[in-house]
Amino acid sequence: MKKTIWYINKYFAPKTHSTPGGRDWNLLKEVHNLGYRVVVLASDSNSVWETELLDKSVVREEREGLDIVWLRTMKYGVAKSFKRILSWFHFEWNIFFLNKKNLPAPDVVVVSSLSLLTVLNGIYLKRRYGCKFVFEVRDIWPLTIIEENGFSKYNPFVFILSFIEKIGYEKADSIIGTMPNLKEHVESVSSTKTPVYCIPMGIPENSLVERQEDDDIFPGELFPENKLKIIYSGTIGITNALDVFFRAAEMLVDNDDILFFVLGDGPLKNEFQKKYSRLKNVIFLPRVSRCQVQSVLMRCDIVYFSTFPSKVWNYGQSLNKLIDYMLAGKPVLASYSGYPSMINEAEGGFFVPAGDGIALADKILELSKREREDLRKIGENGKKWLIDNRRYSKLARDFVAIMTI
């Protein structure tokens, strides 16, 4: 008989007409292909991924082998809002009172921490079904809101989240993190002996063959061959720490051989445009579909991301953005001072200290003097490493091995 895995994630991201699906979709598809029955409990309240609004409180569907139970949940428009917190509680309420009689009993319940409150339902379901409980850490809560949103560790809500995090670590049979050094954090907040594993972000098989033609996205003359083109792609918001990118561009404005591109949209885009559009070496590009991003990245020479100096990064990163970047076969330049991974393992790019605009400008200037063939080889290192180590077909085998331990 097939073993059944319940995967609970309020922000489950299935494949749509414009996106290839998130980590959870691609990982669970491969788990299903390995012979497991997968039941997903998810919400229609999702400000990040496209979801269809429900006209009933519960909608169950089968999609490419996955048994998905959608729960209608309170909606919110702004991520940093009280309504978002209420939506978390509403989702947990719906899971607890969901009629589960028609669902196959789980052998394993996996709870994803994108909504940390789901840990409580995970512990309850473990007791009800006598199954294993796996705690999957996608964001380290409440550390993230303490470090990056200025919450006090004495805030009542932070105190509640800290308690839930701790009992989640202690009651889980296994802990999975997308970040490589999560064990250090777990040991810092709990005395649990629960084993900690890393199942990072990966690449779906279809991303290796599908490409969107780029001829109609942006004109070719926007990307001159004789200039070093460095690009940031993604959300333009507070947590993306892009001030340092623009400071470096400002320092190098008189260098006619370097161009800075910003591809995407976000709450700070208008502010940055007002402040930096005057720079002749900075070009803002509109947001494109996820399927078109690779085509734009491949027209540039270096891809860039940045983080703030923060304890959150002491435990490593596994960013979707970095997967896209390395897949494009371009060298990655990162303003990042956390636990190093991926870029250094692949020899596919460079780190400079987070928040240091001078160090970033100096590194870009150095790279502008290198042969383009050298940069191409560094980018290819990253792409090869990614394909060899981060296919979801491989990560799924690692994932189910943890389920059976």
XYZ file of C-alpha atoms in Angstrom, residues 23 31 109 125 150-151 193 204 219 233 276 304 323 336 347 359 382:
17
model
C 9.437 24.625 -4.423
C 7.672 12.659 -4.356
C 2.484 15.075 8.302
C -2.430 15.464 13.820
C 12.477 45.635 14.305
C 10.172 43.626 16.587
C 17.786 15.950 19.900
C 12.325 21.446 -11.955
C 15.035 45.776 -27.763
C 15.913 40.771 -10.883
C 18.334 57.296 -9.342
C 23.250 40.433 -8.444
C 18.349 29.318 -8.516
C 26.072 38.918 1.564
C 32.779 28.459 -7.810
C 33.387 47.062 -1.723
C 27.352 27.672 -11.336
